[in-house]
mmCIF file of C-alpha atoms and ligand atoms in Angstrom:
data_model
loop_
_atom_site.group_PDB
_atom_site.id
_atom_site.type_symbol
_atom_site.label_atom_id
_atom_site.label_comp_id
_atom_site.label_asym_id
_atom_site.label_seq_id
_atom_site.Cartn_x
_atom_site.Cartn_y
_atom_site.Cartn_z
ATOM 1 C CA MET A 28 0.011 0.004 -0.014
ATOM 2 C CA TYR A 29 2.798 2.458 0.839
ATOM 3 C CA LYS A 30 4.489 1.529 -2.461
ATOM 4 C CA THR A 31 1.334 2.563 -4.233
ATOM 5 C CA LEU A 32 1.490 5.921 -2.515
ATOM 6 C CA ILE A 33 5.137 6.376 -3.546
ATOM 7 C CA ASP A 34 4.245 5.380 -7.171
ATOM 8 C CA ARG A 35 1.368 7.879 -7.145
ATOM 9 C CA LEU A 36 3.649 10.540 -5.790
ATOM 10 C CA ILE A 37 5.998 9.964 -8.703
ATOM 11 C CA LYS A 38 3.213 9.742 -11.364
ATOM 12 C CA GLU A 39 0.703 12.274 -10.254
ATOM 13 C CA ASN A 40 2.401 14.246 -7.492
ATOM 14 C CA ASN A 41 -0.912 14.835 -5.718
ATOM 15 C CA LEU A 42 -0.596 13.280 -2.269
ATOM 16 C CA THR A 43 -2.657 14.803 0.524
ATOM 17 C CA ALA A 44 -1.147 15.905 3.775
ATOM 18 C CA ALA A 45 -2.756 12.803 5.348
ATOM 19 C CA GLU A 46 -1.058 10.585 2.802
ATOM 20 C CA TYR A 47 2.303 12.136 3.402
ATOM 21 C CA LEU A 48 1.762 11.690 7.057
ATOM 22 C CA MET A 49 0.995 7.985 6.526
ATOM 23 C CA LEU A 50 4.326 7.611 4.698
ATOM 24 C CA ILE A 51 6.206 9.420 7.413
ATOM 25 C CA GLU A 52 4.632 7.358 10.192
ATOM 26 C CA ASN A 53 5.372 4.073 8.369
ATOM 27 C CA ARG A 54 8.740 5.062 7.005
ATOM 28 C CA ASP A 55 10.460 1.913 8.327
ATOM 29 C CA GLU A 56 8.471 -0.113 5.782
ATOM 30 C CA ILE A 57 8.991 2.176 2.740
ATOM 31 C CA ARG A 58 12.302 4.011 3.194
ATOM 32 C CA ASP A 59 14.327 1.731 0.964
ATOM 33 C CA TYR A 60 11.822 1.856 -1.894
ATOM 34 C CA ALA A 61 11.516 5.623 -1.571
ATOM 35 C CA ALA A 62 15.303 6.045 -1.592
ATOM 36 C CA LYS A 63 15.650 3.800 -4.654
ATOM 37 C CA LYS A 64 12.975 5.688 -6.605
ATOM 38 C CA ALA A 65 14.413 9.056 -5.469
ATOM 39 C CA CYS A 66 17.858 8.190 -6.779
ATOM 40 C CA GLU A 67 16.441 6.888 -10.079
ATOM 41 C CA LEU A 68 14.619 10.180 -10.545
ATOM 42 C CA ARG A 69 17.704 12.248 -9.631
ATOM 43 C CA ASN A 70 19.922 10.226 -11.936
ATOM 44 C CA LYS A 71 17.458 10.588 -14.803
ATOM 45 C CA ILE A 72 17.531 14.380 -14.520
ATOM 46 C CA TYR A 73 21.045 15.276 -13.299
ATOM 47 C CA GLY A 74 23.030 12.023 -13.725
ATOM 48 C CA LYS A 75 24.878 10.479 -10.820
ATOM 49 C CA LYS A 76 26.418 13.896 -10.060
ATOM 50 C CA VAL A 77 26.946 15.616 -6.868
ATOM 51 C CA PHE A 78 27.472 19.434 -7.098
ATOM 52 C CA ILE A 79 29.700 21.123 -4.604
ATOM 53 C CA ARG A 80 29.177 24.594 -3.264
ATOM 54 C CA GLY A 81 31.958 26.394 -1.389
ATOM 55 C CA LEU A 82 30.545 27.897 1.767
ATOM 56 C CA ILE A 83 32.046 31.100 2.932
ATOM 57 C CA GLU A 84 30.709 31.945 6.461
ATOM 58 C CA LEU A 85 31.283 35.600 6.333
ATOM 59 C CA SER A 86 29.989 36.789 9.732
ATOM 60 C CA SER A 87 28.982 35.362 13.078
ATOM 61 C CA TYR A 88 27.380 38.648 14.149
ATOM 62 C CA CYS A 89 23.610 38.527 13.962
ATOM 63 C CA ARG A 90 20.907 40.940 15.034
ATOM 64 C CA ASN A 91 18.335 38.173 15.522
ATOM 65 C CA ASN A 92 17.517 35.854 18.359
ATOM 66 C CA CYS A 93 16.129 32.685 16.894
ATOM 67 C CA TYR A 94 15.794 30.385 19.868
ATOM 68 C CA TYR A 95 17.673 27.458 18.221
ATOM 69 C CA CYS A 96 20.728 29.281 16.802
ATOM 70 C CA GLY A 97 24.130 29.342 18.464
ATOM 71 C CA ILE A 98 25.061 32.732 16.985
ATOM 72 C CA ARG A 99 21.944 34.548 18.194
ATOM 73 C CA ALA A 100 22.638 38.094 19.319
ATOM 74 C CA LEU A 101 21.967 37.306 22.998
ATOM 75 C CA ASN A 102 24.483 34.494 23.163
ATOM 76 C CA LYS A 103 27.201 36.160 25.144
ATOM 77 C CA ASN A 104 29.491 33.231 24.795
ATOM 78 C CA ALA A 105 29.560 33.246 21.031
ATOM 79 C CA GLU A 106 32.814 34.507 19.600
ATOM 80 C CA ARG A 107 32.165 37.070 16.926
ATOM 81 C CA TYR A 108 34.066 37.719 13.706
ATOM 82 C CA ARG A 109 33.468 39.123 10.300
ATOM 83 C CA LEU A 110 35.492 38.606 7.124
ATOM 84 C CA THR A 111 36.786 41.508 5.159
ATOM 85 C CA LYS A 112 36.242 41.882 1.424
ATOM 86 C CA GLU A 113 39.882 40.779 0.891
ATOM 87 C CA GLU A 114 39.404 37.716 3.058
ATOM 88 C CA ILE A 115 36.181 36.726 1.229
ATOM 89 C CA LEU A 116 37.929 37.107 -2.163
ATOM 90 C CA SER A 117 40.817 35.018 -1.052
ATOM 91 C CA CYS A 118 38.398 32.271 -0.002
ATOM 92 C CA ALA A 119 36.974 32.465 -3.497
ATOM 93 C CA ASP A 120 40.409 32.309 -5.065
ATOM 94 C CA GLU A 121 41.266 29.205 -3.094
ATOM 95 C CA GLY A 122 37.848 27.666 -3.899
ATOM 96 C CA TYR A 123 38.172 28.289 -7.564
ATOM 97 C CA ARG A 124 41.598 26.679 -7.591
ATOM 98 C CA LEU A 125 40.094 23.632 -5.873
ATOM 99 C CA GLY A 126 37.343 23.325 -8.530
ATOM 100 C CA PHE A 127 34.430 25.128 -6.904
ATOM 101 C CA ARG A 128 32.168 26.870 -9.411
ATOM 102 C CA THR A 129 29.566 28.092 -6.814
ATOM 103 C CA PHE A 130 30.315 30.244 -3.833
ATOM 104 C CA VAL A 131 27.765 30.572 -1.008
ATOM 105 C CA MET A 132 28.156 33.591 1.166
ATOM 106 C CA GLN A 133 26.328 32.905 4.385
ATOM 107 C CA GLY A 134 26.122 34.769 7.621
ATOM 108 C CA GLY A 135 24.143 36.115 10.438
ATOM 109 C CA GLU A 136 22.134 39.304 9.721
ATOM 110 C CA ASP A 137 25.023 41.784 10.104
ATOM 111 C CA GLY A 138 24.505 45.411 9.184
ATOM 112 C CA TYR A 139 28.176 45.712 8.382
ATOM 113 C CA TYR A 140 27.496 44.077 4.978
ATOM 114 C CA THR A 141 25.737 46.891 3.264
ATOM 115 C CA ASP A 142 24.398 46.516 -0.267
ATOM 116 C CA GLU A 143 27.341 48.583 -1.551
ATOM 117 C CA LEU A 144 29.967 46.294 0.104
ATOM 118 C CA LEU A 145 28.219 43.061 -0.908
ATOM 119 C CA SER A 146 27.707 44.363 -4.484
ATOM 120 C CA GLU A 147 31.450 45.140 -4.717
ATOM 121 C CA ILE A 148 32.368 41.642 -3.535
ATOM 122 C CA ILE A 149 29.879 39.912 -5.873
ATOM 123 C CA ARG A 150 31.016 42.039 -8.861
ATOM 124 C CA GLU A 151 34.680 41.167 -8.090
ATOM 125 C CA ILE A 152 34.024 37.464 -7.789
ATOM 126 C CA LYS A 153 32.183 37.585 -11.071
ATOM 127 C CA ARG A 154 34.931 39.608 -12.689
ATOM 128 C CA ARG A 155 37.605 37.144 -11.642
ATOM 129 C CA TYR A 156 35.559 34.063 -12.185
ATOM 130 C CA PRO A 157 32.800 34.642 -14.802
ATOM 131 C CA ASP A 158 32.036 30.936 -14.906
ATOM 132 C CA THR A 159 30.829 30.740 -11.339
ATOM 133 C CA ALA A 160 27.522 31.221 -9.567
ATOM 134 C CA VAL A 161 27.182 33.270 -6.444
ATOM 135 C CA THR A 162 24.639 32.283 -3.818
ATOM 136 C CA LEU A 163 23.720 34.419 -0.886
ATOM 137 C CA SER A 164 22.301 33.272 2.466
ATOM 138 C CA LEU A 165 22.167 36.457 4.440
ATOM 139 C CA GLY A 166 18.653 36.358 5.917
ATOM 140 C CA GLU A 167 15.903 38.852 5.508
ATOM 141 C CA ARG A 168 16.712 42.013 3.666
ATOM 142 C CA SER A 169 14.611 44.594 1.833
ATOM 143 C CA TYR A 170 13.255 44.146 -1.689
ATOM 144 C CA GLU A 171 15.599 47.001 -2.778
ATOM 145 C CA SER A 172 18.533 45.207 -1.237
ATOM 146 C CA TYR A 173 17.603 41.853 -2.941
ATOM 147 C CA ARG A 174 17.289 43.759 -6.255
ATOM 148 C CA ALA A 175 20.632 45.516 -5.904
ATOM 149 C CA LEU A 176 22.424 42.315 -5.107
ATOM 150 C CA LYS A 177 20.781 40.564 -8.041
ATOM 151 C CA GLU A 178 21.902 43.407 -10.326
ATOM 152 C CA ALA A 179 25.481 43.055 -8.955
ATOM 153 C CA GLY A 180 25.394 39.457 -10.188
ATOM 154 C CA ALA A 181 24.058 37.239 -7.368
ATOM 155 C CA ASP A 182 22.341 34.178 -8.890
ATOM 156 C CA ARG A 183 20.809 32.278 -6.004
ATOM 157 C CA TYR A 184 19.487 32.893 -2.488
ATOM 158 C CA LEU A 185 19.028 30.450 0.360
ATOM 159 C CA LEU A 186 16.464 31.445 2.936
ATOM 160 C CA ARG A 187 15.026 28.567 4.800
ATOM 161 C CA HIS A 188 11.339 29.277 5.702
ATOM 162 C CA GLU A 189 12.094 27.194 8.923
ATOM 163 C CA THR A 190 8.488 25.990 9.227
ATOM 164 C CA ALA A 191 5.324 26.324 7.194
ATOM 165 C CA ASN A 192 3.196 26.474 10.316
ATOM 166 C CA LYS A 193 2.685 29.992 11.715
ATOM 167 C CA GLU A 194 2.063 28.790 15.278
ATOM 168 C CA HIS A 195 5.158 26.627 15.138
ATOM 169 C CA TYR A 196 7.179 29.544 13.733
ATOM 170 C CA ALA A 197 6.187 31.593 16.844
ATOM 171 C CA LYS A 198 7.604 28.863 19.086
ATOM 172 C CA LEU A 199 10.999 28.931 17.362
ATOM 173 C CA HIS A 200 11.412 32.726 17.134
ATOM 174 C CA PRO A 201 10.920 35.786 19.379
ATOM 175 C CA LYS A 202 7.922 37.992 18.572
ATOM 176 C CA GLU A 203 9.928 40.519 16.664
ATOM 177 C CA MET A 204 10.443 37.966 13.937
ATOM 178 C CA SER A 205 7.654 37.578 11.453
ATOM 179 C CA PHE A 206 6.469 34.376 9.677
ATOM 180 C CA GLU A 207 4.788 36.551 7.056
ATOM 181 C CA ASN A 208 7.966 38.554 6.267
ATOM 182 C CA ARG A 209 10.008 35.431 5.821
ATOM 183 C CA GLN A 210 7.497 34.118 3.264
ATOM 184 C CA GLU A 211 7.340 37.538 1.619
ATOM 185 C CA CYS A 212 11.157 37.577 1.255
ATOM 186 C CA LEU A 213 10.966 34.222 -0.461
ATOM 187 C CA ARG A 214 8.319 35.503 -2.870
ATOM 188 C CA GLN A 215 10.356 38.576 -3.587
ATOM 189 C CA LEU A 216 13.562 36.619 -4.227
ATOM 190 C CA LYS A 217 11.659 34.386 -6.677
ATOM 191 C CA SER A 218 10.114 37.355 -8.481
ATOM 192 C CA LEU A 219 13.563 38.925 -8.881
ATOM 193 C CA GLY A 220 14.776 35.833 -10.722
ATOM 194 C CA TYR A 221 16.956 34.293 -8.029
ATOM 195 C CA GLN A 222 17.099 30.484 -7.911
ATOM 196 C CA THR A 223 15.606 30.302 -4.452
ATOM 197 C CA GLY A 224 16.149 27.867 -1.656
ATOM 198 C CA ALA A 225 13.700 27.212 1.109
ATOM 199 C CA GLY A 226 14.038 24.637 3.902
ATOM 200 C CA PHE A 227 13.561 23.655 7.536
ATOM 201 C CA MET A 228 15.096 21.844 10.433
ATOM 202 C CA VAL A 229 14.021 18.266 11.047
ATOM 203 C CA GLY A 230 13.039 17.574 14.648
ATOM 204 C CA SER A 231 13.048 21.183 15.725
ATOM 205 C CA PRO A 232 11.328 21.754 19.147
ATOM 206 C CA TYR A 233 7.556 21.359 19.057
ATOM 207 C CA GLN A 234 7.533 20.007 15.436
ATOM 208 C CA THR A 235 5.045 17.225 14.814
ATOM 209 C CA ASN A 236 4.753 14.641 12.070
ATOM 210 C CA GLU A 237 1.761 16.602 10.885
ATOM 211 C CA ASP A 238 4.005 19.623 10.509
ATOM 212 C CA LEU A 239 6.431 17.529 8.411
ATOM 213 C CA ALA A 240 3.608 16.395 6.140
ATOM 214 C CA ARG A 241 2.598 20.071 5.716
ATOM 215 C CA GLU A 242 6.191 20.958 4.840
ATOM 216 C CA LEU A 243 5.968 18.749 1.812
ATOM 217 C CA ILE A 244 2.694 20.267 0.629
ATOM 218 C CA TYR A 245 4.230 23.708 1.220
ATOM 219 C CA LEU A 246 7.266 22.762 -0.958
ATOM 220 C CA ARG A 247 5.010 21.457 -3.691
ATOM 221 C CA GLU A 248 3.038 24.674 -3.693
ATOM 222 C CA THR A 249 5.921 27.041 -3.636
ATOM 223 C CA GLN A 250 8.311 25.136 -5.938
ATOM 224 C CA PRO A 251 11.714 26.326 -4.679
ATOM 225 C CA GLU A 252 14.665 25.420 -6.862
ATOM 226 C CA MET A 253 16.697 24.362 -3.797
ATOM 227 C CA VAL A 254 15.678 22.880 -0.436
ATOM 228 C CA GLY A 255 17.941 22.760 2.586
ATOM 229 C CA ILE A 256 16.959 20.446 5.400
ATOM 230 C CA GLY A 257 19.095 19.176 8.251
ATOM 231 C CA PRO A 258 18.395 17.857 11.699
ATOM 232 C CA PHE A 259 17.933 20.380 14.513
ATOM 233 C CA ILE A 260 20.969 20.024 16.814
ATOM 234 C CA PRO A 261 20.825 21.706 20.222
ATOM 235 C CA HIS A 262 23.424 24.392 21.049
ATOM 236 C CA LYS A 263 24.379 24.644 24.710
ATOM 237 C CA ASP A 264 24.048 28.398 24.966
ATOM 238 C CA THR A 265 20.537 28.779 23.533
ATOM 239 C CA PRO A 266 17.003 28.559 25.057
ATOM 240 C CA PHE A 267 16.713 25.211 23.245
ATOM 241 C CA ALA A 268 19.834 23.687 24.863
ATOM 242 C CA ASP A 269 17.815 20.919 26.595
ATOM 243 C CA PHE A 270 15.640 19.847 23.708
ATOM 244 C CA GLU A 271 16.321 16.680 21.882
ATOM 245 C CA GLY A 272 17.806 16.900 18.393
ATOM 246 C CA GLY A 273 16.330 15.650 15.199
ATOM 247 C CA THR A 274 17.322 12.191 13.777
ATOM 248 C CA ALA A 275 19.341 11.184 10.775
ATOM 249 C CA GLU A 276 16.839 8.498 9.774
ATOM 250 C CA MET A 277 13.938 11.006 9.579
ATOM 251 C CA THR A 278 16.085 13.549 7.725
ATOM 252 C CA VAL A 279 17.197 10.961 5.174
ATOM 253 C CA PHE A 280 13.624 9.742 4.540
ATOM 254 C CA LEU A 281 12.474 13.307 4.049
ATOM 255 C CA LEU A 282 15.257 13.856 1.523
ATOM 256 C CA SER A 283 13.725 11.056 -0.511
ATOM 257 C CA LEU A 284 10.236 12.459 -0.196
ATOM 258 C CA ILE A 285 11.458 15.900 -1.228
ATOM 259 C CA ARG A 286 13.224 14.514 -4.320
ATOM 260 C CA LEU A 287 10.070 12.676 -5.303
ATOM 261 C CA THR A 288 7.915 15.790 -4.767
ATOM 262 C CA LEU A 289 10.326 18.161 -6.524
ATOM 263 C CA PRO A 290 12.255 15.925 -8.941
ATOM 264 C CA ARG A 291 14.545 18.764 -10.186
ATOM 265 C CA VAL A 292 15.370 20.227 -6.870
ATOM 266 C CA LEU A 293 18.966 20.882 -5.852
ATOM 267 C CA LEU A 294 19.062 19.105 -2.534
ATOM 268 C CA PRO A 295 22.022 19.129 -0.179
ATOM 269 C CA ALA A 296 23.136 16.456 2.255
ATOM 270 C CA THR A 297 23.934 19.029 4.914
ATOM 271 C CA THR A 298 26.821 19.406 7.396
ATOM 272 C CA ALA A 299 24.250 19.076 10.197
ATOM 273 C CA LEU A 300 23.357 15.601 8.871
ATOM 274 C CA GLY A 301 26.992 14.698 8.785
ATOM 275 C CA THR A 302 27.394 15.991 12.352
ATOM 276 C CA ILE A 303 24.816 13.697 13.955
ATOM 277 C CA ASP A 304 25.727 10.616 11.913
ATOM 278 C CA PRO A 305 29.271 9.940 10.612
ATOM 279 C CA MET A 306 27.657 8.394 7.499
ATOM 280 C CA GLY A 307 24.989 11.006 7.290
ATOM 281 C CA ARG A 308 26.055 12.678 4.099
ATOM 282 C CA GLU A 309 26.561 9.318 2.305
ATOM 283 C CA LYS A 310 23.082 8.260 3.438
ATOM 284 C CA GLY A 311 21.683 11.622 2.190
ATOM 285 C CA ILE A 312 23.132 11.081 -1.276
ATOM 286 C CA MET A 313 21.866 7.511 -1.367
ATOM 287 C CA ALA A 314 18.416 8.865 -0.512
ATOM 288 C CA GLY A 315 18.360 11.364 -3.427
ATOM 289 C CA ALA A 316 20.376 14.378 -2.426
ATOM 290 C CA ASN A 317 22.769 15.837 -5.003
ATOM 291 C CA VAL A 318 24.647 18.845 -3.462
ATOM 292 C CA LEU A 319 27.369 19.180 -0.773
ATOM 293 C CA MET A 320 28.440 22.413 0.735
ATOM 294 C CA PRO A 321 31.932 22.055 2.081
ATOM 295 C CA ASN A 322 33.384 24.921 4.114
ATOM 296 C CA LEU A 323 35.739 27.392 2.469
ATOM 297 C CA SER A 324 35.911 29.791 5.415
ATOM 298 C CA PRO A 325 39.386 30.405 6.875
ATOM 299 C CA VAL A 326 40.113 27.685 9.394
ATOM 300 C CA SER A 327 40.811 30.360 12.063
ATOM 301 C CA VAL A 328 37.209 31.431 12.194
ATOM 302 C CA ARG A 329 35.371 28.177 11.565
ATOM 303 C CA LYS A 330 34.744 27.194 15.174
ATOM 304 C CA LYS A 331 33.226 30.652 15.751
ATOM 305 C CA TYR A 332 30.428 29.981 13.248
ATOM 306 C CA GLU A 333 28.891 27.515 15.669
ATOM 307 C CA LEU A 334 25.193 27.195 14.939
ATOM 308 C CA TYR A 335 24.944 23.996 16.982
ATOM 309 C CA ASP A 336 27.225 21.836 19.165
ATOM 310 C CA ASN A 337 30.024 19.574 17.751
ATOM 311 C CA LYS A 338 29.838 20.866 14.175
ATOM 312 C CA ILE A 339 32.136 18.798 11.951
ATOM 313 C CA CYS A 340 34.816 19.986 9.530
ATOM 314 C CA THR A 341 35.854 22.968 11.572
ATOM 315 C CA GLY A 342 39.492 21.964 11.674
ATOM 316 C CA GLU A 343 40.288 20.882 8.135
ATOM 317 C CA GLU A 344 41.511 22.913 5.217
ATOM 318 C CA ALA A 345 39.131 23.076 2.324
ATOM 319 C CA ALA A 346 41.449 20.916 0.152
ATOM 320 C CA GLN A 347 41.320 18.197 2.760
ATOM 321 C CA CYS A 348 37.539 18.328 2.818
ATOM 322 C CA ILE A 349 37.346 17.900 -0.924
ATOM 323 C CA GLY A 350 39.510 14.736 -0.703
ATOM 324 C CA CYS A 351 37.345 13.371 2.122
ATOM 325 C CA LEU A 352 34.092 14.208 0.375
ATOM 326 C CA SER A 353 35.185 12.723 -2.938
ATOM 327 C CA GLU A 354 35.671 9.378 -1.255
ATOM 328 C CA ARG A 355 32.357 9.667 0.506
ATOM 329 C CA VAL A 356 30.463 10.491 -2.675
ATOM 330 C CA LYS A 357 32.133 7.619 -4.564
ATOM 331 C CA ASN A 358 31.114 5.244 -1.777
ATOM 332 C CA ALA A 359 27.580 6.564 -2.198
ATOM 333 C CA GLY A 360 27.640 5.610 -5.897
ATOM 334 C CA CYS A 361 28.011 9.099 -7.307
ATOM 335 C CA GLU A 362 30.766 11.438 -8.365
ATOM 336 C CA ILE A 363 31.602 15.105 -7.513
ATOM 337 C CA VAL A 364 31.544 17.337 -10.524
ATOM 338 C CA LYS A 365 33.191 20.746 -11.075
ATOM 339 C CA ASP A 366 30.191 22.485 -12.482
ATOM 340 C CA LYS A 367 28.041 25.481 -11.574
ATOM 341 C CA GLY A 368 25.238 23.038 -11.103
ATOM 342 C CA ASP A 369 22.310 25.260 -12.071
ATOM 343 C CA PHE A 370 18.706 24.213 -11.531
ATOM 344 C CA LYS A 371 17.506 22.349 -14.646
ATOM 345 C CA ASN A 372 14.326 23.779 -15.935
ATOM 346 C CA GLU A 373 11.811 21.469 -17.601
ATOM 347 C CA ILE A 374 12.261 23.378 -20.927
ATOM 348 C CA ARG A 375 15.928 22.582 -21.122
ATOM 349 C CA ARG A 376 15.226 18.877 -20.919
HETATM 350 N N1 SAM B 10 21.066 34.384 8.743
HETATM 351 C C1 SAM B 10 20.729 33.552 7.582
HETATM 352 C C2 SAM B 10 19.323 33.053 7.687
HETATM 353 O O1 SAM B 10 18.622 33.368 8.684
HETATM 354 O O2 SAM B 10 18.837 32.480 6.745
HETATM 355 C C3 SAM B 10 21.617 32.425 7.313
HETATM 356 C C4 SAM B 10 22.335 31.829 8.469
HETATM 357 S S1 SAM B 10 21.283 30.759 9.459
HETATM 358 C C5 SAM B 10 22.372 30.394 10.811
HETATM 359 C C6 SAM B 10 21.249 29.297 8.467
HETATM 360 C C7 SAM B 10 20.379 28.159 8.956
HETATM 361 O O3 SAM B 10 21.016 27.388 9.982
HETATM 362 C C8 SAM B 10 19.043 28.472 9.455
HETATM 363 O O4 SAM B 10 18.134 28.700 8.460
HETATM 364 C C9 SAM B 10 18.677 27.302 10.334
HETATM 365 O O5 SAM B 10 17.728 26.433 9.719
HETATM 366 C C10 SAM B 10 19.994 26.587 10.560
HETATM 367 N N2 SAM B 10 20.283 26.411 12.028
HETATM 368 C C11 SAM B 10 20.416 27.359 12.934
HETATM 369 N N3 SAM B 10 20.606 26.788 14.173
HETATM 370 C C12 SAM B 10 20.601 25.447 13.976
HETATM 371 C C13 SAM B 10 20.663 24.399 14.946
HETATM 372 N N4 SAM B 10 20.767 24.568 16.172
HETATM 373 N N5 SAM B 10 20.577 23.118 14.363
HETATM 374 C C14 SAM B 10 20.441 22.924 13.025
HETATM 375 N N6 SAM B 10 20.398 23.931 12.103
HETATM 376 C C15 SAM B 10 20.423 25.175 12.629
HETATM 377 FE FE1 FES B 11 35.499 18.078 5.762
HETATM 378 FE FE2 FES B 11 35.384 15.485 5.673
HETATM 379 S S1 FES B 11 34.052 16.909 4.813
HETATM 380 S S2 FES B 11 36.862 16.606 6.570
#
C-alpha cells in the first residue's frame, strides 16, 4: 500500500497531507523503496552527479535571536568575527583553484555588510571568475537590497522558511520575527529571478509529524529550486539547549520524499546531517540528495560559526574536505563534478 503511494507521488504528485503523514509514520516499511525511486529520478535528471558549493561563512554577528541558533545576538559566549572583502575574495580564489564553481556567502544578519559592500564583492568574484555562480544566504533584507544584489550578479539565495506552520514559527522565534515577512522575502527573491532555496530543520522543538507532512505540501506549492533540510541540533548556549535533536533517519527519509515531490530540486546532504551521523552525508546522497556544501571559510574562524554543538569539519583545510568528500560520494555511488550546477528547468530537458 505504501508503495502505491510512492508510485502515485511519482506519477501524479498529488498526495494529500494525510497521505504524506501515513508515509512518514510508516517510514520503516518504505524508506528503501522511496530512496531507490528518489535516486532513479535524480539520476534521470542530473546523472549520478553531486554538485559542490563552497561555503564562505562571512559573519557570526547577527541581530536576531532565533531560539535554536548558536550565533543569536543574546548568546554572550559566542565568539564574533566578520570577514573583510579581501578575506572573502581570497576564500573564493582558493575555492576556484580547488574546483568550486559556486560560492555561497552565508552569515548572520549583520549590518556591516551593506548593499554597496556586498555588491562590490559579488562584482569582483564575477569579474575574476565569470564561470561561477554566487549564492547568498544572508537572511531577511529589503526588496531593494535583494534587487541591488541581483543586479550586482548574485544568482541564487538560500532562505530557509524554517516551518510552514505559523504557530510553530512563533515557538521557534521571538515575537519581533515575522512568519509573514520570511514568506514575503521568499516570494520577492523568486520574483527577482533568483534560484531560491527554502528549507527547515528536522526535529526542531515542538515540530510534529503533521508539520512535516505540511512541509511537503508547502514545498510542492511554492516550488523552490533548492531545499535545505538538516536535523535540529541543540546548542548549549541557547534557550533550546535541553531539547532533543532531530534524527538522521527521519532527515534521510524526508530527503527522498522531497526529491520525489520536486524531482529537479537541488538538494544538499547537509553538514548538520554529517554531524549527527558519521555516514549522514553518504546516506543523504543514497536517498536522493545531489549537493554538498563544504566549508571554504578560513580555518581560524570556523569554530566561531557555531550554529549547533559539535559541528564537523571545523579543523580541516578546504582541500582536505574535498578529498574526504570525494571518497564519501564515490562510496555513495555518485561522483563530484566541477560544475556550476544550475537548476534544470523543464524546458531545457
Ligand atoms: N542568517 C541567515 C538566515 O537566517 O537565513 C543564514 C544563516 S542561518 C544560521 C542558516 C540556517 O542554520 C538556518 O536557516 C537554520 O535552519 C540553521 N540552523 C540554525 N541553528 C541550527 C541548529 N541549532 N541546528 C540545526 N540547524 C540550525
Ligand atoms: Fe570536511 Fe570530511 S568533509 S573533513
